[in-house]
Coordinates of C-alpha atoms in Angstrom, one line a residue:
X1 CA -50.2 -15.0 -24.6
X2 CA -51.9 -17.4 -27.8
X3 CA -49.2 -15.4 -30.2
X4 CA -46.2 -16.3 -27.5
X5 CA -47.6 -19.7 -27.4
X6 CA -47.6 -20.2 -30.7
X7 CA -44.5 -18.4 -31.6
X8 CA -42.5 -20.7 -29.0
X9 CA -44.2 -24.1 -30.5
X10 CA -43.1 -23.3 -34.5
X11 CA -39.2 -22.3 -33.2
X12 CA -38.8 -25.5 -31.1
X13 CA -40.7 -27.3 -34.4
X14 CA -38.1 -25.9 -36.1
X15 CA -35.1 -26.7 -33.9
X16 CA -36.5 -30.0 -34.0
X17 CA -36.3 -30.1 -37.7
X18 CA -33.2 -28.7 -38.2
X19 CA -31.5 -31.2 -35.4
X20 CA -33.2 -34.4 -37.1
X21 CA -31.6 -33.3 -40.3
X22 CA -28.0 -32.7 -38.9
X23 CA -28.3 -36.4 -37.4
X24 CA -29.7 -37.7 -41.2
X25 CA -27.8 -35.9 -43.4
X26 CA -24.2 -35.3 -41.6
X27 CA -22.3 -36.1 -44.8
X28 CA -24.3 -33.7 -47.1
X29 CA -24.2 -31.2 -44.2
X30 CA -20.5 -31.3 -44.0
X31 CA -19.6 -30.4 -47.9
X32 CA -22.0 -28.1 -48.3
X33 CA -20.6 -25.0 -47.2
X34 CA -18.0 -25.1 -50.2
X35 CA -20.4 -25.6 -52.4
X36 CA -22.0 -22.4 -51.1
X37 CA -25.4 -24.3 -50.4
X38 CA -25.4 -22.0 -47.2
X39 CA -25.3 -18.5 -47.3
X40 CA -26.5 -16.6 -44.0
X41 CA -27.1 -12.7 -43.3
X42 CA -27.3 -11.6 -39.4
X43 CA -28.4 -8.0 -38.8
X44 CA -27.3 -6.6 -35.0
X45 CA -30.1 -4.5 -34.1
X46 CA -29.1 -4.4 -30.7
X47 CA -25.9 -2.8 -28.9
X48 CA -26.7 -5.4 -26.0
X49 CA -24.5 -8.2 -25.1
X50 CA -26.8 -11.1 -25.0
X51 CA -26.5 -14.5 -26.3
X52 CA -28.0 -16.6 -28.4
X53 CA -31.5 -17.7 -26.7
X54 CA -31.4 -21.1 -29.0
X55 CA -28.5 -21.8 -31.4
X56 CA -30.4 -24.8 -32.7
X57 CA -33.0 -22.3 -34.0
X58 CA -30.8 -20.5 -36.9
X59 CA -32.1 -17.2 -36.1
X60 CA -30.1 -14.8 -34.4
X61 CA -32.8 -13.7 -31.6
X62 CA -32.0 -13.0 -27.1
X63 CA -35.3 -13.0 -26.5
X64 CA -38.1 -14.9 -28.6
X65 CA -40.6 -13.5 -26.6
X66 CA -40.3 -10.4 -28.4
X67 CA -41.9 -9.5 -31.8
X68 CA -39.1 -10.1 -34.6
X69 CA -35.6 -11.1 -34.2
X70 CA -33.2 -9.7 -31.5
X71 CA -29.9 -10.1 -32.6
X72 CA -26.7 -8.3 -30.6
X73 CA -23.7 -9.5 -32.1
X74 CA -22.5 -12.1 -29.8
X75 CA -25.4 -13.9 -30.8
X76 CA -24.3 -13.0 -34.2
X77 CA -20.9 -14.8 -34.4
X78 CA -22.7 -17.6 -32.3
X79 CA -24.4 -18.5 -34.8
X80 CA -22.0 -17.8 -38.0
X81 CA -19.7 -20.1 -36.0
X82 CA -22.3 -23.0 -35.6
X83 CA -24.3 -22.5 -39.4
X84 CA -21.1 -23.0 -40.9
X85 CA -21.0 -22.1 -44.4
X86 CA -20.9 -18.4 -45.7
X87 CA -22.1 -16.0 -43.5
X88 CA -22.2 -12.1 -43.1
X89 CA -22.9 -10.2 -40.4
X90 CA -24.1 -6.3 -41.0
X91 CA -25.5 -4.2 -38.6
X92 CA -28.4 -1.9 -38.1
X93 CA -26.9 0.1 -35.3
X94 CA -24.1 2.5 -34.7
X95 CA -22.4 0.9 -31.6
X96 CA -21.8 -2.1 -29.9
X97 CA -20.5 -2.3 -26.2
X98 CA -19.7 -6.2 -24.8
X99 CA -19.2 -6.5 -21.1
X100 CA -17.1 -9.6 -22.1
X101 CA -14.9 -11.2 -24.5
X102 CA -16.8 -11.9 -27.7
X103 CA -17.1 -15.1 -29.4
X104 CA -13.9 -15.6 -32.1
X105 CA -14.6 -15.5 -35.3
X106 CA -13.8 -18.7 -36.9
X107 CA -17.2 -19.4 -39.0
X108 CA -17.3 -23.2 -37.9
X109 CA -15.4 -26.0 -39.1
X110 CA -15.6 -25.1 -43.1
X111 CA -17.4 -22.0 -43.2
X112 CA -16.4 -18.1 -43.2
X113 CA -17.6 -14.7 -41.8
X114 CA -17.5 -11.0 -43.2
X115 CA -18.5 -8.4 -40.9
X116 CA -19.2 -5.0 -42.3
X117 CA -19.6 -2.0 -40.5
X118 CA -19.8 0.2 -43.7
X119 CA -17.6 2.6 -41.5
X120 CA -21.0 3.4 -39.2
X121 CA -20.2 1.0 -36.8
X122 CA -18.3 1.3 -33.6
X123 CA -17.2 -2.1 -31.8
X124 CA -16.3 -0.6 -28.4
X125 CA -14.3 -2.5 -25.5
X126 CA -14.3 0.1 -22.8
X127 CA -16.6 -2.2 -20.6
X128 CA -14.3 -5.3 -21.5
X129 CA -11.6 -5.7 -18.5
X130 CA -8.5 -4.7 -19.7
X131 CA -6.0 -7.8 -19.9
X132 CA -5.4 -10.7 -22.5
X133 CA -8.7 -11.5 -23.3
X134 CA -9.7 -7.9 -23.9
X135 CA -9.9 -8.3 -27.6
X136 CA -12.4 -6.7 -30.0
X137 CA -12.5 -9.6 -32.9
X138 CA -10.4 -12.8 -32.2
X139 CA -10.7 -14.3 -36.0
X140 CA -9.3 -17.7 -35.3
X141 CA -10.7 -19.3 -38.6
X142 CA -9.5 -18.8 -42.6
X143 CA -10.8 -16.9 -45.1
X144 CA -12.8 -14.5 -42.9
X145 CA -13.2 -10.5 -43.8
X146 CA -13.9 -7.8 -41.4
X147 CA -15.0 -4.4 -43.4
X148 CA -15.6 -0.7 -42.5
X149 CA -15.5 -1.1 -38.4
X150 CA -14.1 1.1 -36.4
X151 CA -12.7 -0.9 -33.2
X152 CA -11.5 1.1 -30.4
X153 CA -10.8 0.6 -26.1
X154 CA -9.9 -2.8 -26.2
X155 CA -6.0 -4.4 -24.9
X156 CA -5.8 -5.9 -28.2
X157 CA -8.5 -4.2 -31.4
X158 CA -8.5 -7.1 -33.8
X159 CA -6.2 -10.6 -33.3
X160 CA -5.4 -12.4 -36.4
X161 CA -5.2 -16.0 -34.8
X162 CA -6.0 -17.8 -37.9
X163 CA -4.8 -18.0 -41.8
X164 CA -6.2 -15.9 -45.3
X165 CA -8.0 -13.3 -43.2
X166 CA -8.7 -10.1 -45.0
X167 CA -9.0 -6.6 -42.4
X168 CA -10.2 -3.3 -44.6
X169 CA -9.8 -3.6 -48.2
X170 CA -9.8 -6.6 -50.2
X171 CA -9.3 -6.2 -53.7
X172 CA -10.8 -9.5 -55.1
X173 CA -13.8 -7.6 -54.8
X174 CA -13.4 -4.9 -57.2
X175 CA -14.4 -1.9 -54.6
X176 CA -12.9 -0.3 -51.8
X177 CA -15.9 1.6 -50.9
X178 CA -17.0 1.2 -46.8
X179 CA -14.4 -1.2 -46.5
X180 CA -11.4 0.6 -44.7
X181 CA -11.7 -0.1 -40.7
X182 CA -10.9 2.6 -37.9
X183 CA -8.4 0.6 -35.2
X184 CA -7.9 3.5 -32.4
X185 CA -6.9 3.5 -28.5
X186 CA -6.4 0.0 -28.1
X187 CA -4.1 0.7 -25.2
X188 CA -6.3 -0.8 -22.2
X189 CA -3.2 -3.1 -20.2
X190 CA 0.2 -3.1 -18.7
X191 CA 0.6 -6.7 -18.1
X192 CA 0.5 -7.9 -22.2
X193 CA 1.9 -6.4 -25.1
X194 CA -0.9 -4.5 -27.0
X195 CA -2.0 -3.5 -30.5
X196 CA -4.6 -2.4 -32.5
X197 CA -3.8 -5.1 -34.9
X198 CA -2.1 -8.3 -33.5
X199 CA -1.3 -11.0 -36.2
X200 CA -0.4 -14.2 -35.1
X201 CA -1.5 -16.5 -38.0
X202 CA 0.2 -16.6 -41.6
X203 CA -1.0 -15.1 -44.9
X204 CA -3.1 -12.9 -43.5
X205 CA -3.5 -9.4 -45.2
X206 CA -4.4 -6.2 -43.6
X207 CA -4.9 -3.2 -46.3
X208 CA -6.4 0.1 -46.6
X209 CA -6.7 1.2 -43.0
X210 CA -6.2 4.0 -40.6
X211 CA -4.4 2.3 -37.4
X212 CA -4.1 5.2 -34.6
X213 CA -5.3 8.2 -36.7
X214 CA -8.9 9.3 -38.0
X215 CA -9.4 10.1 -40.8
X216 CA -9.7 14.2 -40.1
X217 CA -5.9 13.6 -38.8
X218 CA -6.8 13.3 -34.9
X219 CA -4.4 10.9 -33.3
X220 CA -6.2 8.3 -31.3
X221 CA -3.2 6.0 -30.9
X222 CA -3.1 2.1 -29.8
X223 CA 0.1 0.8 -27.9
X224 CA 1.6 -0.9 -30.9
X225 CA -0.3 -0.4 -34.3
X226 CA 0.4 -3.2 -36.0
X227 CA 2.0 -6.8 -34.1
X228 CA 3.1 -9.5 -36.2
X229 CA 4.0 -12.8 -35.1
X230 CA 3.3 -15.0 -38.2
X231 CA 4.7 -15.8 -41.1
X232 CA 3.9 -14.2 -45.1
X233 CA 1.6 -11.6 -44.2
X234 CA 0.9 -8.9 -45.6
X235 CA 0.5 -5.0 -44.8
X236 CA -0.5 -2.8 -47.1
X237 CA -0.7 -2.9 -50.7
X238 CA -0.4 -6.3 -53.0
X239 CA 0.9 -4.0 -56.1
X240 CA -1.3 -6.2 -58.6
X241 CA -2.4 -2.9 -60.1
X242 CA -6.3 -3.1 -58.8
X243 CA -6.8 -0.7 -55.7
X244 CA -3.3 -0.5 -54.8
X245 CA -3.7 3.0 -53.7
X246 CA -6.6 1.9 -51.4
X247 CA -4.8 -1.0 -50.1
X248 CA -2.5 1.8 -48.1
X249 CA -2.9 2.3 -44.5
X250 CA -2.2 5.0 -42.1
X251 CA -0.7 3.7 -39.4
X252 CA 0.2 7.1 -37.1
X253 CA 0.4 8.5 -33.4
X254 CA 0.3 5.0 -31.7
X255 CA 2.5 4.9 -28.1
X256 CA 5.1 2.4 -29.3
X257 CA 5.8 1.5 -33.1
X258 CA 3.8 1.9 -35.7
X259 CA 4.6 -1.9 -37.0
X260 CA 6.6 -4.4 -35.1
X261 CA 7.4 -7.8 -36.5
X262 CA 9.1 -10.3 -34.0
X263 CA 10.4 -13.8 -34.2
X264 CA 12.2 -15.2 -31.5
X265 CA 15.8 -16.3 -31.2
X266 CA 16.4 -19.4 -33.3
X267 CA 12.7 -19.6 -34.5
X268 CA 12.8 -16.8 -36.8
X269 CA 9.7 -15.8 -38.4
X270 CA 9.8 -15.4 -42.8
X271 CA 8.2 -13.5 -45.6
X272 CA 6.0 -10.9 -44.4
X273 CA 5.6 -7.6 -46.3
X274 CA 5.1 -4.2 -45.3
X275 CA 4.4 -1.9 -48.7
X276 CA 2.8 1.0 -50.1
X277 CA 2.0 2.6 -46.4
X278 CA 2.3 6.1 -45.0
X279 CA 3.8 5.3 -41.3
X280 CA 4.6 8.4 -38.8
X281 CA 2.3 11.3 -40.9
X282 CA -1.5 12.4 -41.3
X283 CA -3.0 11.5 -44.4
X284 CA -1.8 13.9 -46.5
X285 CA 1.9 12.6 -45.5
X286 CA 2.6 16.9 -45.1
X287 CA 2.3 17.2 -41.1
X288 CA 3.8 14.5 -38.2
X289 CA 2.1 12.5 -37.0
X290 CA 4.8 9.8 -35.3
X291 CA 4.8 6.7 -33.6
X292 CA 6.9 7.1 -30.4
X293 CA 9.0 4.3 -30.9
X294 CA 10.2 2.9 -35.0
X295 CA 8.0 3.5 -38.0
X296 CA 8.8 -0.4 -38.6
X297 CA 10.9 -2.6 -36.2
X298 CA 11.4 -6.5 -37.5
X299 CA 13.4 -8.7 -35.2
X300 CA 14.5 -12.1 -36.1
X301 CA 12.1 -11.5 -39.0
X302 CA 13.5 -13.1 -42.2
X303 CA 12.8 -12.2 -46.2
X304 CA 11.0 -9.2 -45.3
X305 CA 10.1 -7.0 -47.6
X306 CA 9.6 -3.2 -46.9
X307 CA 8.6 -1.3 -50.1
X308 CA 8.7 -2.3 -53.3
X309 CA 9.2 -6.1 -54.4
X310 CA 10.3 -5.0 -57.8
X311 CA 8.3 -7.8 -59.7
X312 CA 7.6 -5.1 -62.6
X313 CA 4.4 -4.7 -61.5
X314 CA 3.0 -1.5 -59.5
X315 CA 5.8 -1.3 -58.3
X316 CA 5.9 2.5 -57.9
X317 CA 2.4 1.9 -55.7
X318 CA 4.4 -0.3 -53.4
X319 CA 6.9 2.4 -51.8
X320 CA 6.2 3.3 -47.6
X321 CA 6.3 6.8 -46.5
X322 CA 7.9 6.5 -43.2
X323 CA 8.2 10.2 -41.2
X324 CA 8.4 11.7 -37.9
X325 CA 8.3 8.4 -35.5
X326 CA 10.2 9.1 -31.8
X327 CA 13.2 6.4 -32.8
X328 CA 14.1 4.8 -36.2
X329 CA 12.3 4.8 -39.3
X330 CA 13.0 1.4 -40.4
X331 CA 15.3 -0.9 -37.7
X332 CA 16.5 -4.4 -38.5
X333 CA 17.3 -6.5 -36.0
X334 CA 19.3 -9.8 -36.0
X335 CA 16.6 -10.6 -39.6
X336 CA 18.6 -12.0 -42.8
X337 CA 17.8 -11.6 -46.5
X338 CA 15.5 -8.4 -45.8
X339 CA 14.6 -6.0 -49.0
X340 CA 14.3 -2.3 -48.0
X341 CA 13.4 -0.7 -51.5
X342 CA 11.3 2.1 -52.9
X343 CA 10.3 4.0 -50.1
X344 CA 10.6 7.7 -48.8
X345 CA 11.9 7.6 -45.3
X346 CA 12.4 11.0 -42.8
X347 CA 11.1 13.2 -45.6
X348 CA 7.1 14.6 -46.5
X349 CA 5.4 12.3 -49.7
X350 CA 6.2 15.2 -52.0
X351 CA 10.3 14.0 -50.9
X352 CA 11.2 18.4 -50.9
X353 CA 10.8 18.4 -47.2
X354 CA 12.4 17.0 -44.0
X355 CA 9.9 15.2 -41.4
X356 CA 12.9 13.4 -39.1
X357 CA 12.9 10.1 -37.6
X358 CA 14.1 11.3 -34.4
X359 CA 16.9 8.5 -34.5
X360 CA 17.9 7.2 -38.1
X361 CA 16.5 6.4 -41.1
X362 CA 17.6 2.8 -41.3
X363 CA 19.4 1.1 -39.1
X364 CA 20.2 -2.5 -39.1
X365 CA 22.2 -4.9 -36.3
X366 CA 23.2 -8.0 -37.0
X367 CA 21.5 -8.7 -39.7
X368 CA 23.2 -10.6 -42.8
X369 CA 22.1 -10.5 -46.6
X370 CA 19.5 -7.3 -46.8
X371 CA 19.8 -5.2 -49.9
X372 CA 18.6 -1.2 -48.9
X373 CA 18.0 -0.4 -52.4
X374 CA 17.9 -2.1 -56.0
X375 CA 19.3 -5.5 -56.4
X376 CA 20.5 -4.2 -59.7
X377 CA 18.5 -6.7 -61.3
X378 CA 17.3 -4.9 -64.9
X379 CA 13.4 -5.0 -63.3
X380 CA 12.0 -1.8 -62.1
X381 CA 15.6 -1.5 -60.8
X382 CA 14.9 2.4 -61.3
X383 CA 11.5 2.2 -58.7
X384 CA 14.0 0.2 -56.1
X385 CA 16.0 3.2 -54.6
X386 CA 15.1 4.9 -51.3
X387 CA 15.3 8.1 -50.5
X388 CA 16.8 8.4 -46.7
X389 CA 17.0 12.1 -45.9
X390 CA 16.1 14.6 -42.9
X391 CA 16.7 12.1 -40.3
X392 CA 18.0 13.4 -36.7
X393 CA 21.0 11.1 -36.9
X394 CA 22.4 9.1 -40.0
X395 CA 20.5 8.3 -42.8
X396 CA 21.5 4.8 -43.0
X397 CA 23.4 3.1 -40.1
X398 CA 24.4 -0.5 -39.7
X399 CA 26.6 -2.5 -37.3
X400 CA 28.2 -5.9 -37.3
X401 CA 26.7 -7.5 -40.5
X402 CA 27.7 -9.5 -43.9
X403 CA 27.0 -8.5 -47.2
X404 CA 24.8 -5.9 -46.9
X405 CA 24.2 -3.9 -50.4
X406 CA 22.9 -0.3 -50.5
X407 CA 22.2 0.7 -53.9
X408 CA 20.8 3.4 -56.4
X409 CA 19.7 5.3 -52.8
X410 CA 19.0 9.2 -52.7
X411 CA 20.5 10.2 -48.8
X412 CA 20.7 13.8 -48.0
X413 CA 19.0 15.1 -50.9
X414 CA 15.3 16.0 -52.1
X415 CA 13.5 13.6 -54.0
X416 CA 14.6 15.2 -57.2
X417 CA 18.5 15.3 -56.2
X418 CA 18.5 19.3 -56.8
X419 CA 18.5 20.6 -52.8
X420 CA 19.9 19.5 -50.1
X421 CA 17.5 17.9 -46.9
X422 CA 20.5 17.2 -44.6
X423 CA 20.7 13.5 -42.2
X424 CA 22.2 15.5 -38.8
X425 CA 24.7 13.3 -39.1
X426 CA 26.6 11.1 -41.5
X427 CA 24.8 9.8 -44.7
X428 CA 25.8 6.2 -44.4
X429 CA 27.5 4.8 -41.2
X430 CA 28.8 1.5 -41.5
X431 CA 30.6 -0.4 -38.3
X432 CA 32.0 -3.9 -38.7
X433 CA 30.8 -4.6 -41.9
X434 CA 32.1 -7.6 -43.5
X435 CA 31.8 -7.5 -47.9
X436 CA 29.4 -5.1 -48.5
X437 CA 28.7 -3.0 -51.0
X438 CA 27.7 0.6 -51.6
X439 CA 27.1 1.8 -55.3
X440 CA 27.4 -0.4 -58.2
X441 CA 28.3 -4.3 -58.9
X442 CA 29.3 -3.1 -62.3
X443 CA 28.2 -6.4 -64.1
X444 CA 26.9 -4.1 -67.3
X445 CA 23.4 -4.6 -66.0
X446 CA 21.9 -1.4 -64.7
X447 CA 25.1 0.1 -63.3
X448 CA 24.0 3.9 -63.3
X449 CA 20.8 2.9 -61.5
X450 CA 23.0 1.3 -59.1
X451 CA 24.5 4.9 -58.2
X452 CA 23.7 6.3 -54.6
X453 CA 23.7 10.0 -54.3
X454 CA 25.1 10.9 -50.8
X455 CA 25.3 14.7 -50.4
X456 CA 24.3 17.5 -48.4
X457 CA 24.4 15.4 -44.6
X458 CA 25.9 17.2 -41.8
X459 CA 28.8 15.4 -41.4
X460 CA 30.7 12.9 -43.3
X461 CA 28.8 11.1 -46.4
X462 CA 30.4 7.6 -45.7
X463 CA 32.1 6.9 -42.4
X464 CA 33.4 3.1 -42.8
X465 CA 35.2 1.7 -39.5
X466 CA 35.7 -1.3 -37.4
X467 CA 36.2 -1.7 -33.5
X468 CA 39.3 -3.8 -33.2
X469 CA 41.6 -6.1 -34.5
X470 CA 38.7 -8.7 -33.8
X471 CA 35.3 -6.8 -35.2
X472 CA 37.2 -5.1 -38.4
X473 CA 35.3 -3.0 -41.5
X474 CA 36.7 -5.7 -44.1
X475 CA 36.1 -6.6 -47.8
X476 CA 34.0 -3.7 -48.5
X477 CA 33.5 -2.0 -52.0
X478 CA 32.5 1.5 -52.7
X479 CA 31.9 1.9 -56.0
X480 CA 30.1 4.5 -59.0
X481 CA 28.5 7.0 -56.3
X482 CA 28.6 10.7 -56.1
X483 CA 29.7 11.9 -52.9
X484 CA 28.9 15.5 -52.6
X485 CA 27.2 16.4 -56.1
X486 CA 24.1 16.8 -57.0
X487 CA 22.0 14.0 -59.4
X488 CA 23.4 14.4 -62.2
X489 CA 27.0 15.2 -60.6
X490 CA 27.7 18.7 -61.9
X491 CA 26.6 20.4 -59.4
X492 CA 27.8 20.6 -55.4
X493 CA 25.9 19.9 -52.8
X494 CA 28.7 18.9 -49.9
X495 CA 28.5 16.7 -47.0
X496 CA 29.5 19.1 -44.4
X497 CA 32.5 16.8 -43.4
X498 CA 34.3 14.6 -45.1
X499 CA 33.3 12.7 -48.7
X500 CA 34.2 9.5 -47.3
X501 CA 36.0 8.4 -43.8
X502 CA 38.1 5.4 -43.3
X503 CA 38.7 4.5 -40.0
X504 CA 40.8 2.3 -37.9
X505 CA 40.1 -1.2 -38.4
X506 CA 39.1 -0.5 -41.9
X507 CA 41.4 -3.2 -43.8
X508 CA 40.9 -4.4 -47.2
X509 CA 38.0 -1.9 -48.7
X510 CA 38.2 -1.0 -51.9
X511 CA 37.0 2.6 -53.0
X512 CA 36.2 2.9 -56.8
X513 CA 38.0 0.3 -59.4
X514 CA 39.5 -0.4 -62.5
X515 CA 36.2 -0.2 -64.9
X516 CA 34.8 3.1 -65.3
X517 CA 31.4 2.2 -63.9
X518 CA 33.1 1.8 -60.8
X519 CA 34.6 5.5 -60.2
X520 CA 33.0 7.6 -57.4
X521 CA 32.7 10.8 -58.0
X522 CA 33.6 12.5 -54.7
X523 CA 33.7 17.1 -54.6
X524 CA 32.5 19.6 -53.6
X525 CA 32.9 18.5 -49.7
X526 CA 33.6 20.9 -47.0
X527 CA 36.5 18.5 -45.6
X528 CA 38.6 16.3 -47.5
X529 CA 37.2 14.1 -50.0
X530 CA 38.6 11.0 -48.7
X531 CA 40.0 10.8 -45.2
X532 CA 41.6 7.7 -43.9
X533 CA 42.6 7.8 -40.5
X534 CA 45.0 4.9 -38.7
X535 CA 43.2 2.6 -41.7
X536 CA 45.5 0.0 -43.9
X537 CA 45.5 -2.2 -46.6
X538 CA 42.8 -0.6 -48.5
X539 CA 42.9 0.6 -52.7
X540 CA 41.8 3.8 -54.0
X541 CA 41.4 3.9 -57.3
X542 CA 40.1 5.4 -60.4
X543 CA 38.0 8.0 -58.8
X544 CA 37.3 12.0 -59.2
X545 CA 37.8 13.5 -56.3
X546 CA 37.6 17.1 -56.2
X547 CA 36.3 17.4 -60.5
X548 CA 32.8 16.9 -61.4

């Protein structure tokens, strides 16, 4: 009883202390977590659920009646979230369990928080009712880190609220090592839209993850893997060259898609970035592992980037896998000046085998400006193609849209443009497209690399129509592809239709040109090489159809 007395006197001393000096010294106090005067370390040593006992004391102890601190992890961010400054939180146990919703983490006013679970640690919500508050880690602040934790059972695993939040790898450290988190099953509610990962803030990064799969390939799916509601995030890898390969997540097997990213009508959401991830497959991107809606949906989602930005740098690290997920691999919906470059989509990482999408490869509604593709720009303009093949329906299909440009794409082939791995149906499918362009620009800068390769699809390899005098197929160019050839356009590999079909309401498309860059090169087809049918107005020129 003396020891408890005398314990209980020095901590209220202290609290006393430490609240005279807040009242003296507010304007020191206030500065000094930039200046990294504060620097704070919480262990969890329980898997409890209690609170704070005195967040005037800075110790993280439930009970002082007991020898030693007793710190759960609510009392944990409690106190991060009052110290202010630079805190981290590590744990000494395996699990926690809250009965509730934890505090956010925000680390105060001017501080920030790193949590790491050095991939020993399970944050589980089972006992959390399920709803909108069932969140693992709500980080509501900036500049906050959470490390090796596996976070599993909750509606939503980890929210993004705030801005310049790291989850799983961050390279400005110079190692990866304990710092990839486990997000899994965070499917708890029907009445809100759930996700492992739910990003709501801007400039947020989330890299080097596994998002619905383990690492021994067992699916353990949320409802959406990855949610994004913000603006310039980022997903995946920064292609800076330092731990790019780390920086890639596996984000398989969840119920829905594997990443969504949603504006809302008029109030479109701008620049996030999705790159360097394998999306639909196990880790070794050989066996399916799909999502059961897209690989990657972005709706009223402007300037995004999926794959490569072509910078020049790492830009080969930068390139999504996207395989086996129950709908499209990569759908665009009513989002403008998107880039879809550099990735493999519908095939294994090795590109030799077929994985399908179940729908198409690419699809894209509505959506004005995107480049599928190199932008022909002379930088990395080689790294920019995709290859689109193996999908259950076209490889690349679009509908009512402006100045769309697919270019220096492999679709139907392997990775090495030797064999054919079929799209079930046509290579590229284009409806209502306004001024587009598929193949080169032929400005003298990089026109070979601006070459698709459309061969060996089930049907046709371009099918180009409109649906009525109102919604025509108009201005288009098709220029410097082969259509039915191998890579190097020697060899056949046919479309099983048609090279290219023209349909009705197809007016004022130009196939090939006058410079020699500009010829397609379309044999070897198991149909005619071009077909127009009820289609008008349109020139044909300069092309080998039929010679290789």
């Amino acid at each position: 009883m003396k020891k408890q007395f005398f314990l209980r006197f020095a901590r209220a001393s202290r609290a006393f202390c430490v609240a005279l000096l807040l009242v003296s010294a507010a304007p020191v106090q206030a500065f000094s977590p930039l200046s990294g005067i504060q620097a704070n370390t919480y262990t969890v040593n329980l898997s409890t659920d209690q609170p704070d006992y005195d967040l005037l004391d800075p110790a993280c102890d439930v009970n002082p009646s007991a020898e030693g601190d007793q710190c759960t992890l609510r009392a944990a961010l409690q106190q991060a979230n009052s110290t202010g400054g630079s805190s981290t939180i590590q744990f000494g146990v395996a699990s926690v369990s809250p009965t509730s919703p934890l505090p956010v983490v925000s680390g105060g006013t001017l501080g920030s928080i790193t949590i790491r679970g050095n991939q020993t640690v399970t944050l589980d919500g089972s006992l959390v009712t399920p709803g909108e508050t069932s969140i693992g880690l709500n980080v509501t602040g900036t500049f906050n880190k959470v490390h090796g934790l596996t976070v599993r059972d909750f509606s939503i695993g980890i929210q993004l609220s705030g801005n310049y939040n790291t989850i799983g790898v961050d390279d400005s450290d110079g190692s990866a090592a304990l710092e990839a988190c486990t997000i899994i099953s965070n499917d708890e509610s029907d009445s809100i839209t759930g996700a492992g990962i739910y990003i709501t803030g801007n400039n947020n990064v989330v890299a080097g993850n596994l998002v619905g799969i383990l690492w021994n390939n067992t699916a353990s799916g949320n409802e959406n893997g990855i949610y994004v509601t913000g603006n310039s995030n980022r997903i995946g890898t920064d292609g800076d060259g330092n731990l790019d390969a780390d920086e890639r997540n596996y984000i398989s097997s969840n119920t829905e898609s594997g990443i969504r990213i949603a504006g809302q009508y008029g109030d479109p959401i701008t620049g996030n970035r999705v790159s360097g991830n394998t999306i639909g497959l196990n880790i070794a991107g050989d066996t399916a592992r799909g999502n059961g809606a897209d690989g990657i949906r972005f709706d009223y989602a402007d300037n995004t980037v999926i794959g490569t930005n072509g910078d020049g740098n790492s830009d080969d690290a930068e390139g999504n896998l996207v395989a086996a997920n129950g709908e499209t691999g990569v759908y665009i919906y009513n989002s403008n000046h998107a880039k879809i470059a550099g990735n493999r989509i519908g095939v294994n990482a090795a590109g030799n085998g077929a994985i399908p999408n179940i729908f198409y490869g690419i699809s894209l509604y509505q959506s004005d400006d995107v480049t599928i593709g190199t932008n022909g720009d002379g930088i990395s303009d080689s790294l920019e193609g995709n290859q689109v093949s193996g999908n259950s329906k076209d490889g690349i299909n679009g509908s009512f849209f402006e100045r769309v440009r697919i270019s220096g794409n492999i679709i139907g082939l392997n990775a090495s443009g030797t064999s054919a791995i079929p799209n079930l149906y046509s290579g590229i499918y284009l409806d209502v497209s306004l001024d587009g362009l598929v193949g080169t620009d032929a400005n003298g800068t990089s026109d070979n690399l601006e070459r698709n390769i459309i061969s060996g699809n089930s049907y046709n390899g371009i099918y180009l129509s409109g649906r009525g005098a109102s919604d025509l197929s108009n201005g288009n160019t098709i220029a410097g592809n082969y259509i039915g050839t191998n890579l190097d356009g020697d060899l056949p590999l046919p479309n099983q239709r048609d090279g290219v079909w023209v349909g009705r309401y197809a007016q004022n498309n130009t196939l090939g040109g006058s410079l020699p860059a500009q010829r397609n090169i379309i044999s070897g087809n198991l149909w005619e090489g071009v077909h127009l049918e009820g289609s008008d107005q349109n020139t044909i020129r300069n092309n080998w159809i039929g010679k290789g």
